[in-house]
Short mmCIF file of C-alpha atoms and ligand atoms in Angstrom, two decimals:
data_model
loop_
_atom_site.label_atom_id
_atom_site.label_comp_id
_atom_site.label_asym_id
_atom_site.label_seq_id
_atom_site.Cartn_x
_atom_site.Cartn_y
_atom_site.Cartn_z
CA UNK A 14 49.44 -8.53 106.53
CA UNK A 15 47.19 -8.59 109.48
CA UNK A 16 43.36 -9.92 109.38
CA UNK A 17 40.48 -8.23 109.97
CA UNK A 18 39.63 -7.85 114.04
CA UNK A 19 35.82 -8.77 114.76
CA UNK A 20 33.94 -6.34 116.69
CA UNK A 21 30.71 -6.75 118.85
CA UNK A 22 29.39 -4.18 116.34
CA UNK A 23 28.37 -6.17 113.48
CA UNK A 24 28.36 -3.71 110.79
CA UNK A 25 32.24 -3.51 111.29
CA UNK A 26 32.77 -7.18 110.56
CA UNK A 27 31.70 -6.65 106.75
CA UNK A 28 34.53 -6.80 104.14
CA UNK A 29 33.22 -3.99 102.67
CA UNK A 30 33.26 -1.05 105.25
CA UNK A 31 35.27 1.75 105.75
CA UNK A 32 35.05 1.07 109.22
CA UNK A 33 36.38 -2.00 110.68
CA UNK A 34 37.68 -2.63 114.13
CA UNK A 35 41.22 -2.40 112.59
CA UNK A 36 40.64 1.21 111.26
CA UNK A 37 38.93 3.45 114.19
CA UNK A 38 39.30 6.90 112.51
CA UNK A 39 38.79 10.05 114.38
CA UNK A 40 36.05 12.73 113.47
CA UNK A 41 33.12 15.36 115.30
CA UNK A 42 29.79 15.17 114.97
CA UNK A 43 26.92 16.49 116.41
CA UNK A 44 23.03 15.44 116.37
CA UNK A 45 20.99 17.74 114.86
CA UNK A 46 22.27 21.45 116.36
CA UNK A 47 23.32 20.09 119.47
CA UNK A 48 27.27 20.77 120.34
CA UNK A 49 29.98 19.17 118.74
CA UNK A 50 31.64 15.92 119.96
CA UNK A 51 34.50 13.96 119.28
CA UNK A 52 33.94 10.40 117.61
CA UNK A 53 35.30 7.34 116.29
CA UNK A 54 33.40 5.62 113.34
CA UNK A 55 32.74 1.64 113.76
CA UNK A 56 30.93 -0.16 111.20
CA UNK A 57 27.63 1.49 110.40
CA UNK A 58 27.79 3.89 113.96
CA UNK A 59 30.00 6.69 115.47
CA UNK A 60 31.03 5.67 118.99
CA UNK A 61 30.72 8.97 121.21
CA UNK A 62 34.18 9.06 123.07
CA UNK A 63 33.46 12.21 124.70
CA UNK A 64 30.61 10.91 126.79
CA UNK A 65 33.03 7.58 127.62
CA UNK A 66 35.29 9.95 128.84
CA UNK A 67 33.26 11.77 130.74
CA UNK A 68 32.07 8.41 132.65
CA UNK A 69 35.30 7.28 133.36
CA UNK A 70 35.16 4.63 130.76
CA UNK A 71 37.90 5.94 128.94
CA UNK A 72 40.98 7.59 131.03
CA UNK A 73 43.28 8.86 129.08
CA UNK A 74 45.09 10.71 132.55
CA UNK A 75 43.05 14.34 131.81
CA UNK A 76 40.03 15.15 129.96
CA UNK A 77 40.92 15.58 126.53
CA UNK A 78 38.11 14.59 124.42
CA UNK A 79 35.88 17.35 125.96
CA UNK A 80 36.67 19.98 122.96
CA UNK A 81 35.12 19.18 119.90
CA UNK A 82 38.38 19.02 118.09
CA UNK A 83 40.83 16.36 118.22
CA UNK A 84 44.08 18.86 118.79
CA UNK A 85 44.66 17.74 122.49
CA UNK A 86 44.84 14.79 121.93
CA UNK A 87 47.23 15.26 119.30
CA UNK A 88 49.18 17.40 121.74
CA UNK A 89 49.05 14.65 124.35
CA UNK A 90 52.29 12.65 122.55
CA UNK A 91 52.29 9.41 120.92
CA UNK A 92 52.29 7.43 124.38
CA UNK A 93 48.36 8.59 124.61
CA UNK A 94 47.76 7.99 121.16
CA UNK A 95 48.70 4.30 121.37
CA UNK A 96 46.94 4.38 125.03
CA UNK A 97 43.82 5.51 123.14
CA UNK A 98 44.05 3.07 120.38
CA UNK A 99 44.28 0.19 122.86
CA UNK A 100 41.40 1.58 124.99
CA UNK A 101 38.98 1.24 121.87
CA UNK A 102 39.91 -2.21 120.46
CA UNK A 103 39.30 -3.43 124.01
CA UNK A 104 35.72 -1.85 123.91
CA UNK A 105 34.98 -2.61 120.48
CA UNK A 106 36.39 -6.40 120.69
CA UNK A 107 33.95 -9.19 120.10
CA UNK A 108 34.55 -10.16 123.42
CA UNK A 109 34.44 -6.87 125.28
CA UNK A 110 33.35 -7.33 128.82
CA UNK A 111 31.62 -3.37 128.54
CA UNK A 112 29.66 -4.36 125.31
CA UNK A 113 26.31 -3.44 126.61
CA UNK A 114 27.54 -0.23 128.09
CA UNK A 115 29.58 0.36 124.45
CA UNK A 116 26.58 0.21 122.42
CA UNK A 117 24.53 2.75 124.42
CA UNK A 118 27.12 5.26 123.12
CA UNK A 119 27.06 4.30 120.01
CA UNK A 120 25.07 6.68 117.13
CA UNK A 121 24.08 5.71 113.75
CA UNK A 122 26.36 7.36 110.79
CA UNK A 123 23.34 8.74 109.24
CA UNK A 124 21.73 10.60 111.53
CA UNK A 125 25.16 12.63 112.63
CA UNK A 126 26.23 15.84 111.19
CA UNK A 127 30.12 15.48 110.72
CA UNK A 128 32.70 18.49 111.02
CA UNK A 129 36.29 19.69 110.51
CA UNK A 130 37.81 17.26 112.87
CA UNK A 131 41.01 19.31 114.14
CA UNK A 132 41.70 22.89 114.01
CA UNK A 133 44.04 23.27 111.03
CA UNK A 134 46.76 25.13 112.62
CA UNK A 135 48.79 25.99 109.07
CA UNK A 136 47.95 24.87 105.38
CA UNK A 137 51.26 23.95 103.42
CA UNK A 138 50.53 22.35 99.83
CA UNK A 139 53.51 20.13 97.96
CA UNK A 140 54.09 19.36 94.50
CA UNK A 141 55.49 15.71 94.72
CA UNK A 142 53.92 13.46 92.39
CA UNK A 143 55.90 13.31 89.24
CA UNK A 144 53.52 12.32 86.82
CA UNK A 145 51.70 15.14 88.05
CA UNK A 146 54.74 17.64 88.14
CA UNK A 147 55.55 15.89 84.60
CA UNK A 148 52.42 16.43 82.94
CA UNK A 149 51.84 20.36 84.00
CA UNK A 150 54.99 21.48 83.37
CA UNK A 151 54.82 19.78 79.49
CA UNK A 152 51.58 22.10 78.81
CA UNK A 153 53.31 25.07 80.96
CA UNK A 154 56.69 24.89 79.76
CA UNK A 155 57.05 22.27 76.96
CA UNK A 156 58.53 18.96 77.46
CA UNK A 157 62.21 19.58 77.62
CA UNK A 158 61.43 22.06 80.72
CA UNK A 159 58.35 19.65 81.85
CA UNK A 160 60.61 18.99 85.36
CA UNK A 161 62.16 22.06 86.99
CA UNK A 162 65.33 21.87 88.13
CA UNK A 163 65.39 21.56 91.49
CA UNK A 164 61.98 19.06 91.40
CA UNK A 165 64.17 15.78 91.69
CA UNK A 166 66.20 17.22 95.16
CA UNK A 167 63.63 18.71 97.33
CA UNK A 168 59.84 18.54 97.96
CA UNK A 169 58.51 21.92 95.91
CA UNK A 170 55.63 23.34 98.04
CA UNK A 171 53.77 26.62 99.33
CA UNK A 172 52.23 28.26 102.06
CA UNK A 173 48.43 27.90 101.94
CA UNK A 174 46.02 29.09 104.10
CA UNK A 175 44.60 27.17 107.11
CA UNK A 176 41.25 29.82 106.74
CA UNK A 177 39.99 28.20 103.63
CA UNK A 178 40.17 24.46 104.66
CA UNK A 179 36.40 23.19 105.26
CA UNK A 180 35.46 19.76 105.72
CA UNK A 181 34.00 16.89 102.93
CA UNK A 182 29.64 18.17 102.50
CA UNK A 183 30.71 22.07 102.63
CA UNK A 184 29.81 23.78 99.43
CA UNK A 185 32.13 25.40 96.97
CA UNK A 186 31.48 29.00 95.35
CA UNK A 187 33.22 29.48 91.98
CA UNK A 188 35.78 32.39 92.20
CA UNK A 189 35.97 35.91 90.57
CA UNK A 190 39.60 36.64 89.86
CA UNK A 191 42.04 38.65 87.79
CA UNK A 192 42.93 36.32 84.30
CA UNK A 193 45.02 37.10 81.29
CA UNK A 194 43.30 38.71 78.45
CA UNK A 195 44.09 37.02 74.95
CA UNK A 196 47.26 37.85 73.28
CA UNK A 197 47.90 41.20 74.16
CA UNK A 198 44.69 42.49 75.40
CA UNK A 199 44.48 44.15 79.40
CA UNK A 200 43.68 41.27 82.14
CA UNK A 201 40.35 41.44 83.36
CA UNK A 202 38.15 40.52 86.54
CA UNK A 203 36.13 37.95 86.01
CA UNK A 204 34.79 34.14 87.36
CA UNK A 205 37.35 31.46 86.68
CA UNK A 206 36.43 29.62 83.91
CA UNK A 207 39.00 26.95 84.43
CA UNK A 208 37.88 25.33 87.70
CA UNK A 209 39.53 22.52 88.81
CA UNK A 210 39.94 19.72 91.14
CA UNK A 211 43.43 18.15 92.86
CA UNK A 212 43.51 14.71 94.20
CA UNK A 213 45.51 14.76 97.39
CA UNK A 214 46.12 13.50 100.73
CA UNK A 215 46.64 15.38 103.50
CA UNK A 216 49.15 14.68 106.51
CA UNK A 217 48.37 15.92 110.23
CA UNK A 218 51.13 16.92 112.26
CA UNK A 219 50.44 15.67 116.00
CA UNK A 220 53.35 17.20 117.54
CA UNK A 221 55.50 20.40 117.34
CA UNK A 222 58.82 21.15 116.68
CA UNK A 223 61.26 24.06 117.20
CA UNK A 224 64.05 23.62 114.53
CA UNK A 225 65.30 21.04 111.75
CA UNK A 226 64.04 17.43 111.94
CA UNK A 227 64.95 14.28 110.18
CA UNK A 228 62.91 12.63 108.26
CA UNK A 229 62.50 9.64 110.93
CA UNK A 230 61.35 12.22 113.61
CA UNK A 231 59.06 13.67 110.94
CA UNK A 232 57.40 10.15 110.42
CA UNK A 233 56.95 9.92 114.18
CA UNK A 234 55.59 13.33 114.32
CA UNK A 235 52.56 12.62 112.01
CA UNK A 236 49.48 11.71 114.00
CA UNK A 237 47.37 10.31 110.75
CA UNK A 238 46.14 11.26 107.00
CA UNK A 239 42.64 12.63 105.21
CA UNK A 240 41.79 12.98 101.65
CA UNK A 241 42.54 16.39 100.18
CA UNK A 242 40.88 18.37 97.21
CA UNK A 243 42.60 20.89 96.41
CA UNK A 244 40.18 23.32 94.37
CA UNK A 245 42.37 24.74 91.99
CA UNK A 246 41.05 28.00 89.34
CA UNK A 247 43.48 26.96 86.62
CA UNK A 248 43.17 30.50 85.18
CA UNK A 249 43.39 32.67 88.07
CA UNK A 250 46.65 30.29 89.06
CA UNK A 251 47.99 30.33 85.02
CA UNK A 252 48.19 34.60 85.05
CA UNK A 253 48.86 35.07 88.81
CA UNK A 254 51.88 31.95 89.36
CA UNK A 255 55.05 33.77 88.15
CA UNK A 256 57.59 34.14 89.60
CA UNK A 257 56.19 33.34 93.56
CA UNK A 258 53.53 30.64 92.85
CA UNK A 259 50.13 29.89 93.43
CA UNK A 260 48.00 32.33 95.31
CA UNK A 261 44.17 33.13 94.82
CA UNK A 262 44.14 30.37 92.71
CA UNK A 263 44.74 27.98 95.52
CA UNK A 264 42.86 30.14 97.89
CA UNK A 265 38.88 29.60 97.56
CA UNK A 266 39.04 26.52 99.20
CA UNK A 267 40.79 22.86 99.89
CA UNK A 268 38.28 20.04 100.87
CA UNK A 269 39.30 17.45 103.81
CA UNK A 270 37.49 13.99 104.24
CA UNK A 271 35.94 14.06 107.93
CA UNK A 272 37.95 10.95 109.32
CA UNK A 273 41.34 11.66 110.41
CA UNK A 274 42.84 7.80 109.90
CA UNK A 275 45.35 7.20 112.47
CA UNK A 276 49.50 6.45 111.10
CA UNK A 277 48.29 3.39 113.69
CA UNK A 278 45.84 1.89 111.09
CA UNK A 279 47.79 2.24 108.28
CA UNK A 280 50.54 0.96 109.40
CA UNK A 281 50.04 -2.55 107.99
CA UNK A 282 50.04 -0.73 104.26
CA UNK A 283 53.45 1.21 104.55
CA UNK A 284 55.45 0.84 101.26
CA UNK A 285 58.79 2.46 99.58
CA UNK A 286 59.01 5.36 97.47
CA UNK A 287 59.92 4.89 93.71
CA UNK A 288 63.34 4.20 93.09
CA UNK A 289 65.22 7.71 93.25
CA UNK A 290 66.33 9.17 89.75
CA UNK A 291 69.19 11.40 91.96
CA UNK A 292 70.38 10.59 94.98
CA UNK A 293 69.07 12.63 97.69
CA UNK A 294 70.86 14.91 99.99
CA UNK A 295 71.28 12.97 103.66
CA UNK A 296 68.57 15.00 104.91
CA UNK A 297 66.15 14.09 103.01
CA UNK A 298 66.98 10.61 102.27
CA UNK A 299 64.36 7.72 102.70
CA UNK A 300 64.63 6.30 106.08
CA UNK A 301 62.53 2.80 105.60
CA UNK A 302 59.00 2.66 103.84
CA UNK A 303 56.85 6.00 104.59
CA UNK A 304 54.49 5.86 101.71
CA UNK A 305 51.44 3.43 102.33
CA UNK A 306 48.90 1.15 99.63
CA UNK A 307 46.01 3.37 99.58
CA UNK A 308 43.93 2.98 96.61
CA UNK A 309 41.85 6.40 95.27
CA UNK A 310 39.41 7.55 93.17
CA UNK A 311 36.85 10.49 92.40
CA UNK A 312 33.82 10.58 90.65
CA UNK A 313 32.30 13.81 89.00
CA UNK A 314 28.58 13.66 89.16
CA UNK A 315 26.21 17.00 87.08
CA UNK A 316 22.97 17.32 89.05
CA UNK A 317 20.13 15.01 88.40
CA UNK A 318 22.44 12.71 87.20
CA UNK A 319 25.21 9.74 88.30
CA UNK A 320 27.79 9.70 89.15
CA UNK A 321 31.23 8.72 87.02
CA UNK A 322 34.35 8.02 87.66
CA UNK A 323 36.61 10.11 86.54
CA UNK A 324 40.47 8.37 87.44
CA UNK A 325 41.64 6.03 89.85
CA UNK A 326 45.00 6.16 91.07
CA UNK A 327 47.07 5.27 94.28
CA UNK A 328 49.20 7.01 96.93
CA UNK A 329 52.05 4.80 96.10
CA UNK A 330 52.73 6.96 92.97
CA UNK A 331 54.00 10.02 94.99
CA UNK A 332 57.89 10.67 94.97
CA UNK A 333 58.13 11.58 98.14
CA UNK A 334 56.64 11.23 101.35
CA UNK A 335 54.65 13.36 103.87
CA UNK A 336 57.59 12.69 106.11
CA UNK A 337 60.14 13.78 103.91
CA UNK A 338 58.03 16.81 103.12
CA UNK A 339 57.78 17.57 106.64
CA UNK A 340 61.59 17.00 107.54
CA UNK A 341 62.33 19.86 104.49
CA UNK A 342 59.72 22.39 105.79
CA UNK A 343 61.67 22.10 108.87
CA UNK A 344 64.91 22.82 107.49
CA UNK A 345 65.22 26.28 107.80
CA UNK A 346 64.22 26.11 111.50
CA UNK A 347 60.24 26.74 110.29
CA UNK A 348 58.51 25.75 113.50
CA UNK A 349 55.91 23.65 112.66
CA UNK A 350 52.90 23.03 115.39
CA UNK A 351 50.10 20.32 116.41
CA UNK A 352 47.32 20.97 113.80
CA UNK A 353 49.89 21.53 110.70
CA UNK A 354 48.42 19.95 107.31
CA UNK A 355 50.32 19.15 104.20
CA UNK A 356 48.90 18.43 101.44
CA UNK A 357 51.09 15.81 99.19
CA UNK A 358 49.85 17.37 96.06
CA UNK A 359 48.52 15.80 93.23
CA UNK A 360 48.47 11.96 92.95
CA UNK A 361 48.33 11.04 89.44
CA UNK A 362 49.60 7.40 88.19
CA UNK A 363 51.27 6.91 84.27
CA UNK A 364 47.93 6.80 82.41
CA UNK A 365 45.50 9.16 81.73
CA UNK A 366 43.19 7.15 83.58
CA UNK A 367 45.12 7.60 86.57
CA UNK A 368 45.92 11.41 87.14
CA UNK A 369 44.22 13.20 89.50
CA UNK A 370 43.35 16.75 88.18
CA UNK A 371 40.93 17.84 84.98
CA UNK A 372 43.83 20.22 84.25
CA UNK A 373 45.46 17.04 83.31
CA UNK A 374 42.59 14.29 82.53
CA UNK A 375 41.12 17.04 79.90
CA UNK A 376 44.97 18.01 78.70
CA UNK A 377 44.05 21.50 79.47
CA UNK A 378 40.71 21.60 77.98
CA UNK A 379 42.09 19.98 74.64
CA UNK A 380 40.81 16.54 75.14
CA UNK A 381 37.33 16.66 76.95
CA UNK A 382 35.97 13.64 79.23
CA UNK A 383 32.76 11.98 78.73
CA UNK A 384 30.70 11.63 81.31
CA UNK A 385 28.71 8.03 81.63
CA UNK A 386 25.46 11.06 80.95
CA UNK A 387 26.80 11.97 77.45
CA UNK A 388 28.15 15.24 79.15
CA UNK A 389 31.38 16.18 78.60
CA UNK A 390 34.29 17.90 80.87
CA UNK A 391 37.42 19.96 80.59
CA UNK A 392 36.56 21.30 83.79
CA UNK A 393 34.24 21.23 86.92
CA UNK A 394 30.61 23.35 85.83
CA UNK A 395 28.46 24.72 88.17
CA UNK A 396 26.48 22.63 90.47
CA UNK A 397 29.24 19.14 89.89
CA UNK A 398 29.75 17.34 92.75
CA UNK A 399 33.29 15.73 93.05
CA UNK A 400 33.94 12.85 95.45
CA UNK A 401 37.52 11.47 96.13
CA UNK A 402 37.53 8.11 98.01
CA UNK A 403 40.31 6.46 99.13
CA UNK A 404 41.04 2.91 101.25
CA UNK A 405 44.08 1.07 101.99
CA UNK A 406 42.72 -2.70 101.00
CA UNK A 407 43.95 -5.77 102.77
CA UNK A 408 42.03 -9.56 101.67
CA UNK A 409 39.48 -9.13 104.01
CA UNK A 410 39.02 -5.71 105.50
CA UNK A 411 39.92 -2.02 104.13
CA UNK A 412 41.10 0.98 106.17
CA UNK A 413 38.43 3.54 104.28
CA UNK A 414 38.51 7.27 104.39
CA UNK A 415 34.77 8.00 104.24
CA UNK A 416 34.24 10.83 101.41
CA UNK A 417 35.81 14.06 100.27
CA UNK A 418 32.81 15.72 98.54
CA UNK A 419 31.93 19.30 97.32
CA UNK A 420 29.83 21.11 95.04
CA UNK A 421 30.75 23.85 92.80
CA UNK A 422 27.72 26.78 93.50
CA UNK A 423 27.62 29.39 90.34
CA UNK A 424 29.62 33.08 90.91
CA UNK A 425 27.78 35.59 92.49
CA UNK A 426 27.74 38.67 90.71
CA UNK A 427 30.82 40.81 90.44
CA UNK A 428 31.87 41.72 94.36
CA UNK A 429 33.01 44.79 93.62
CA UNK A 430 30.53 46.34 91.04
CA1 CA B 529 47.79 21.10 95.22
#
């Protein structure tokens, strides 16, 4: 494991921050209205890389940290990405020979306004945590059909939609939708009363492809992760799911964190998938450690009150990895291009402490949470705010993720009355 790299900024230097020298995630912000920029978060500040580009302090061989998104660079190949990476520890270092011109482009974190940091090109969402997978299908199906067949051979996923990803601070409007009357009464349009949360992570795919890759190339090809809610209207998704899937019920919005961190800075926390229950087909078989140590966690907080944490849980648990999710959405020849996120889908651990939806934590509404307030939960209620945190931890510094926050606004009144 490495150490922890000390910076000229001292607020990176601190064990506790999401933001050491070793982590350098990528996000846009802007100050007050003005236009959006990209920006690396150090410590307690967001270093303003497009103005260090623009005076030659950073050369990365053509502008490409001029757009307010971080797609070109993406698109610029792995050889800049590294070249970038380099380019920043040398500036950041403690013993950075351009600290004094460093510092004048540096902006405190709290007086930035942070946005979606890449254009999400295409949404897919996966299905590959078994406890997850395990635990739904038991109060779907019963638990002889809790697994479905196919679940231990390929990465189960859908097509999502890249139009309703927004970034962590953008509030969430509960959904009118068509549910399932009871028994054998006529469905009926109404606002989901079953809204839910999904703790994921989300993979960025750097570079494009034209036809099947393996699951080595499809490591390569990821340029880093973010956290993921997944907002999920249990009800809408219950009526609407057979025999195609999830559709509106997936589709009023999925929540990324505002840091993309690099496959670079995690590096240090890659680990092995679980041991595999079948053996895999040779296309999708593990090709050396592609999951990483990253430790997560979300807390539910009711206005006017604090927060609590509602499950903790790890990225280790998932079955398979982002890479061999991407190799099988390539399999058919799907084309997949720079701005592609996949979601893992939901991370839940063994206990109930540790899965990552209410849907589950609540049992489907059977087994209520306390809050630390004396409230309880099956599900989010209007005007929650969920926060899912995540940081790969090493003994003295932590690759954080920053926040993945939303709050759930009441339903308007009936759109179509
Ligand atoms: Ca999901």
């Amino acid at each position: 494991m490495t150490s922890r790299l000390s910076s000229h900024v001292v607020s990176a230097n601190s064990d506790s921050t999401d933001f050491p020298l070793n982590n350098l995630p990528y996000g846009v912000f802007s100050i007050d209205s003005g236009e959006r920029r990209c920006g690396v978060a150090i410590g307690d500040y967001v270093i303003d890389v497009a103005t260090l580009e623009r005076d030659g302090t950073i050369d990365l061989g053509k502008p490409l940290l001029q757009s307010g998104v971080w797609n070109p660079v993406m698109e610029a190949g792995s050889d800049v990405w590294e070249q970038l990476r380099l380019r920043l520890i040398s500036l950041l270092d403690a013993n950075s020979p351009d600290q004094n011109h460093v510092t004048n482009a540096l902006v405190p974190l709290t007086e930035v306004r942070l946005h979606m940091p890449f254009t999400v090109a295409e949404f897919t969402d996966f299905y590959a945590g078994k406890h997850h997978a395990t635990n739904v299908g038991t109060m779907f199906r019963g638990p002889e059909n809790a697994l479905p067949p196919n679940w231990l051979h390929i990465p189960i996923g859908y097509n999502g939609r890249a139009s309703s990803v927004v970034v962590s601070g953008t509030q969430i409007r509960r959904p009118w939708g068509q549910l399932k009357g009871p028994d054998d009464a006529a469905p009926r349009f109404a606002p989901c009363a079953r809204f839910d949360i999904e703790l994921e992570i989300g993979a960025i795919v750097g570079q494009s492809s034209d036809g099947p890759v393996s699951v080595k190339t499809a490591d390569e090809m990821i340029f880093g992760y973010v956290l993921l809610n997944d907002w999920s209207a249990r009800d809408i998704q219950a009526w609407e799911y057979q025999p195609l899937g999830p559709f509106q019920g997936k589709a009023t919005a999925t929540s990324i964190s505002p840091w993309i961190v690099t496959k670079a800075a995690l590096e240090p926390f890659r680990c092995d998938a679980p041991a595999r229950e079948v053996e895999l087909l040779p296309h999708l078989k593990d090709a050396g450690p592609m999951l990483y140590d990253i430790d997560l966690s979300v807390t539910l907080q009711p206005k006017g009150k604090g927060p609590t944490v509602i499950t903790q849980t790890n990225y280790n648990e998932m079955y398979y990895s982002s890479a061999q999710q991407l190799a099988h959405h390539t399999s058919s020849g799907c084309p997949m291009r720079v701005g592609d996120l996949l979601g893992t889908g939901t991370i839940s651990g063994a206990n109930k402490e540790n899965r990552g939806a209410l849907l589950e934590i609540s049992w489907g509404g059977k087994e209520p949470i306390t809050l630390d307030s004396g409230e309880t939960r099956s599900f989010v209620e209007d005007h929650d705010t969920v926060t899912l945190f995540g940081a790969a931890c090493a003994n003295d510094y932590r690759i954080g993720f920053g926040r993945c926050e939303g709050t759930l606004l009441p339903a308007k009144d009936n759109p179509f009355a």
